[in-house]
Each structure stands twice: as C-alpha cells, then as structure tokens.
PDB file of C-alpha atoms in Angstrom:
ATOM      1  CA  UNK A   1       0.000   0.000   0.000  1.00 56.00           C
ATOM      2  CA  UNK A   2       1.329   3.077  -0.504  1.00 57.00           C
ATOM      3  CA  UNK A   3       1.052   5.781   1.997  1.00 54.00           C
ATOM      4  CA  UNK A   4      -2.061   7.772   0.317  1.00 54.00           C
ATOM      5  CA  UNK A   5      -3.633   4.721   0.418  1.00 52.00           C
ATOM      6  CA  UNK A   6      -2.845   3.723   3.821  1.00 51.00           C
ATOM      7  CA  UNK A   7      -4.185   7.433   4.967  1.00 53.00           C
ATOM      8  CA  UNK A   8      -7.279   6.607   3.287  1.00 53.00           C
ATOM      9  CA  UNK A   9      -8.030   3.403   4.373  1.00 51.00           C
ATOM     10  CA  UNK A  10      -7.300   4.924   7.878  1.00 50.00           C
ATOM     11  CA  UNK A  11     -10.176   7.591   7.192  1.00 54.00           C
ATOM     12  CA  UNK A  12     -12.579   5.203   5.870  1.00 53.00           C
ATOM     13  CA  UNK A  13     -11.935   3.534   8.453  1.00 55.00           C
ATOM     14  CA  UNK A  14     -12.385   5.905  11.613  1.00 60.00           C
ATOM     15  CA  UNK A  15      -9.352   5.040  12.777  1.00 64.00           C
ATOM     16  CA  UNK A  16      -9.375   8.499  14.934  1.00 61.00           C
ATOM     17  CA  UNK A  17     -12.553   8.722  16.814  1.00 58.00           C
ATOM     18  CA  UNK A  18     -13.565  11.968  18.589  1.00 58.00           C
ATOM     19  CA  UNK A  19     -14.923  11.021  22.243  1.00 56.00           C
ATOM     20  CA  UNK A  20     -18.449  11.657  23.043  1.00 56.00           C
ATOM     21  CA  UNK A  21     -17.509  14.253  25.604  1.00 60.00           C
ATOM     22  CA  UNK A  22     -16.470  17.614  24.043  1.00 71.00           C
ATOM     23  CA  UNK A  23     -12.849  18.576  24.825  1.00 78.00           C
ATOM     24  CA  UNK A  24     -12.008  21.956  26.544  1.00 75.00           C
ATOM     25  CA  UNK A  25     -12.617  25.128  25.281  1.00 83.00           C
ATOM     26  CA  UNK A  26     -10.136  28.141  24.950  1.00 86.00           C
ATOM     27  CA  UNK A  27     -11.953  30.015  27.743  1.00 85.00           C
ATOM     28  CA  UNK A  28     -12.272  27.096  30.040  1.00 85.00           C
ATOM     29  CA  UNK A  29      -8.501  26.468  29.302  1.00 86.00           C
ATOM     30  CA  UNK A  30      -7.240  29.648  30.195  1.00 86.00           C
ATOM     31  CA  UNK A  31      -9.488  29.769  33.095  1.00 85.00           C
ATOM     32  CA  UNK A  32      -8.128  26.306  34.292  1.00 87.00           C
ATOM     33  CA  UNK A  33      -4.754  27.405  33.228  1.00 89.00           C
ATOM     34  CA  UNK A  34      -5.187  30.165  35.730  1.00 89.00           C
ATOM     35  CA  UNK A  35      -6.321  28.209  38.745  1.00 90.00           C
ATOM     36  CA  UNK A  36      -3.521  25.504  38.243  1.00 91.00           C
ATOM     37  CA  UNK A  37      -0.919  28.038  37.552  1.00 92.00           C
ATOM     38  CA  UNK A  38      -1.959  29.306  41.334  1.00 93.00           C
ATOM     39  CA  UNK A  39      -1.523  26.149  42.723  1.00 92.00           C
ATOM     40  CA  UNK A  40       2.221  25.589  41.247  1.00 94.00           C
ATOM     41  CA  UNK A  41       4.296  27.206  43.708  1.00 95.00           C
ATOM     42  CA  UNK A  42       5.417  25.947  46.632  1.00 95.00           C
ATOM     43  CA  UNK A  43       4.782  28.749  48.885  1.00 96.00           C
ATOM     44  CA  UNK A  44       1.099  28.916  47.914  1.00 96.00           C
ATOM     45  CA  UNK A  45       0.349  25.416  48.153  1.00 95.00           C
ATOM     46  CA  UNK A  46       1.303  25.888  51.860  1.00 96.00           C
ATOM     47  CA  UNK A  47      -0.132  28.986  52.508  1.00 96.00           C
ATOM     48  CA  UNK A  48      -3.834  27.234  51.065  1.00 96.00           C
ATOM     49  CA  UNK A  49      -3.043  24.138  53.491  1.00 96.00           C
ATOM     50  CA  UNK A  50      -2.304  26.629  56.368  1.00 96.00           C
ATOM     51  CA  UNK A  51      -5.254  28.443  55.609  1.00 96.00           C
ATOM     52  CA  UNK A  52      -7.749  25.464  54.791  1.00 95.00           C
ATOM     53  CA  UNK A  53      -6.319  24.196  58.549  1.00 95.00           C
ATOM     54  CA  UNK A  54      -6.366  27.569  60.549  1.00 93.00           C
ATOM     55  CA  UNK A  55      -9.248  28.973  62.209  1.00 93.00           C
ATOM     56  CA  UNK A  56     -12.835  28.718  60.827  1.00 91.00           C
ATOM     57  CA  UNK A  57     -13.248  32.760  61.073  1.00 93.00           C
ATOM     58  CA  UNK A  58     -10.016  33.086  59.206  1.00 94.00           C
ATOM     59  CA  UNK A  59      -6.575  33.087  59.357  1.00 94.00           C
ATOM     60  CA  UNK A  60      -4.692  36.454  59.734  1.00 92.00           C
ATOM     61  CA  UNK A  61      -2.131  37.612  57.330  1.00 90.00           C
ATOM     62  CA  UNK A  62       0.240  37.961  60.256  1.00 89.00           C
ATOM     63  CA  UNK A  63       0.122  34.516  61.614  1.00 91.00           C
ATOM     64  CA  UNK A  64       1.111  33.251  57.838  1.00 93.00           C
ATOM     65  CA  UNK A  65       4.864  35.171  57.452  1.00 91.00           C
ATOM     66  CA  UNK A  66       6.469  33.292  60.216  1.00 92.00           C
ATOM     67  CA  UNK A  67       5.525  29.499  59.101  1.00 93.00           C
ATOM     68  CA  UNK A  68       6.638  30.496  55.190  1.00 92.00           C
ATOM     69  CA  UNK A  69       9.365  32.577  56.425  1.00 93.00           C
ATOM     70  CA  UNK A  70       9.087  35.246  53.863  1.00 93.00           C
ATOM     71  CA  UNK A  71       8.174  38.933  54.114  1.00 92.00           C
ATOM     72  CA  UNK A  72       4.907  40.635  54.537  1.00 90.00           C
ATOM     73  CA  UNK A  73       4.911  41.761  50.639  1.00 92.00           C
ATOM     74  CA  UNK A  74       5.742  38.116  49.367  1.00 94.00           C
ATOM     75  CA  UNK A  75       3.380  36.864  51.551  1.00 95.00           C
ATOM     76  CA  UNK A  76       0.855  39.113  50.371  1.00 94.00           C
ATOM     77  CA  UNK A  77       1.440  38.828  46.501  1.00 95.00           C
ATOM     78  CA  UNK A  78       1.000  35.065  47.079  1.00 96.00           C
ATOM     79  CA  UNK A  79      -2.952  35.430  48.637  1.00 96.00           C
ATOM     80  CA  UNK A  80      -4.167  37.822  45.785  1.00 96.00           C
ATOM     81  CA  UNK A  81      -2.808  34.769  43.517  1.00 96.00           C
ATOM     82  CA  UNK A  82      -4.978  32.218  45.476  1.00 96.00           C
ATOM     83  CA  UNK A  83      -7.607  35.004  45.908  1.00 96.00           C
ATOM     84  CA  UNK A  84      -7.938  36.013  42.500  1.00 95.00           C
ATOM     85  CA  UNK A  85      -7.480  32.413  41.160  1.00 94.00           C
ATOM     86  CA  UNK A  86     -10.795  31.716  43.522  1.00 94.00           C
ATOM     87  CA  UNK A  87      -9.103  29.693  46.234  1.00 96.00           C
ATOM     88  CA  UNK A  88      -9.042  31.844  49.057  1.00 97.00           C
ATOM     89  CA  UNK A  89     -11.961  34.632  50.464  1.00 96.00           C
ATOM     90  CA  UNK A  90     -10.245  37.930  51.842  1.00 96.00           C
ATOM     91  CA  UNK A  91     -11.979  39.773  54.848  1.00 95.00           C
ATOM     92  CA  UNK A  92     -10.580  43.327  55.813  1.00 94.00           C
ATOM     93  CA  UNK A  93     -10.623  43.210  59.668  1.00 92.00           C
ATOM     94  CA  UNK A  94      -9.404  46.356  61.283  1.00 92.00           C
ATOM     95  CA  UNK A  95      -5.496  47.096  59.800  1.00 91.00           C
ATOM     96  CA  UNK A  96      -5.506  43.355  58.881  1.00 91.00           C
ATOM     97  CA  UNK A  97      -6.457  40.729  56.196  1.00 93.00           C
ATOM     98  CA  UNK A  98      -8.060  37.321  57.073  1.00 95.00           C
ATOM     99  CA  UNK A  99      -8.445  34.814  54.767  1.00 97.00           C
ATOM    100  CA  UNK A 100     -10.775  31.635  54.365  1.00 97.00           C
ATOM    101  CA  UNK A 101     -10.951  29.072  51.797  1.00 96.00           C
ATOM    102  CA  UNK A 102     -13.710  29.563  49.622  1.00 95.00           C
ATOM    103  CA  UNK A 103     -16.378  26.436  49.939  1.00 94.00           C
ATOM    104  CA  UNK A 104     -16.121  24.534  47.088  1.00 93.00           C
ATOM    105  CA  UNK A 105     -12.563  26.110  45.546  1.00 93.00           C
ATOM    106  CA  UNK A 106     -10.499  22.605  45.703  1.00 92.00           C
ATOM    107  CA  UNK A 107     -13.858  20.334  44.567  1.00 93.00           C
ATOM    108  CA  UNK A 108     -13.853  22.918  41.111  1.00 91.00           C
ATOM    109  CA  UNK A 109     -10.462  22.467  41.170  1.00 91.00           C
ATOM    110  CA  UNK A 110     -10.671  18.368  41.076  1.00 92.00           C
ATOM    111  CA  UNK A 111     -13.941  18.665  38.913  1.00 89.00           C
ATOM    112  CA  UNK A 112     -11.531  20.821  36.365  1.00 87.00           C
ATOM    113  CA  UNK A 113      -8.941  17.988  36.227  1.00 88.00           C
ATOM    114  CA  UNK A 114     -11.500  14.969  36.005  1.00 89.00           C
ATOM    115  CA  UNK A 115     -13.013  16.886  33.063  1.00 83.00           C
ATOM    116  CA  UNK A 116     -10.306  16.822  30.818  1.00 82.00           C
TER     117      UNK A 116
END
C-alpha cells in the first residue's frame, strides 16, 4: 500500500474517533490554566493548606509570614494569587487581612482535572 492509500483506508476507516464528551474550550482552558498556575508554587500550596487548617473565622495575614518565612509583601502577593485564582476569600478586619478558603474552591479544582 502506498502511503495515500494507507491514509485513506485509515479515514474510511475511523481510525481516529472523537470522544463523546467535548474537549475543553479556549476560555475554560485559560481559566483552568489560571487556577492551576496558582496552585504551582510551593509557597502557595502551603499557605492554602495553612489556611484550609487555621481557624474557621479566618486566618490572619500575620500569623502566615512566620511558618513560610518570607516577608509581609511576598506573603501578600502570594494570597491575591490564590484570591484572585478563587481559592481563598479575603476579609478586611481592622489594619488586617483574614483569609478563608472559599467552599467549594479545591472540589472545582478536582472537577476541572477529572473533566479533561
């Protein structure tokens, strides 16, 4: 056979079937893209399990710099990435920021993967 024919045959054939679930779209992926990006850095994965274990009224920004060992800024920079990525709720209390996890944040997050 030569290869034309081989390509054909494979066509005829069906040899590539599309599943019955529709694959991602573009939005979706950069949305997802988002979220997992958040959860790639070391620092923030600890800073969601600190959080997601602290106090069920929140966990202060200040009680989150000594366990990472980083500054106040770094700190900082690393909740608006799980805040904006949907992870993590942010409550102004006084001077100071407590954060929750938001219900349902790491069940989207799993729901995202098992959909692919």
């Amino acid at each position: 056979m030569t290869p034309t024919s081989l390509a054909t045959a494979a066509d005829s054939a069906g040899c590539c079937p599309t599943g019955t679930q529709e694959s991602l779209g573009e939005a979706k992926a950069q949305d997802g893209a988002r979220v997992l990006k958040a959860l790639a850095d070391p620092n923030r994965l600890r800073l969601l399990s600190i959080v997601k274990n602290g106090p069920q009224n929140g966990t202060c920004v200040c009680d989150l710099t000594g366990p990472l060992r980083l500054g106040q800024p770094t700190v900082s920079h690393h909740l608006k990435v799980l805040v904006d990525a949907g992870f993590l709720a942010r409550e102004k209390r006084g001077t100071w920021a407590y954060y929750t996890l938001r219900p349902g944040a790491l069940e989207d997050t799993a729901a995202l993967i098992r959909g692919l």
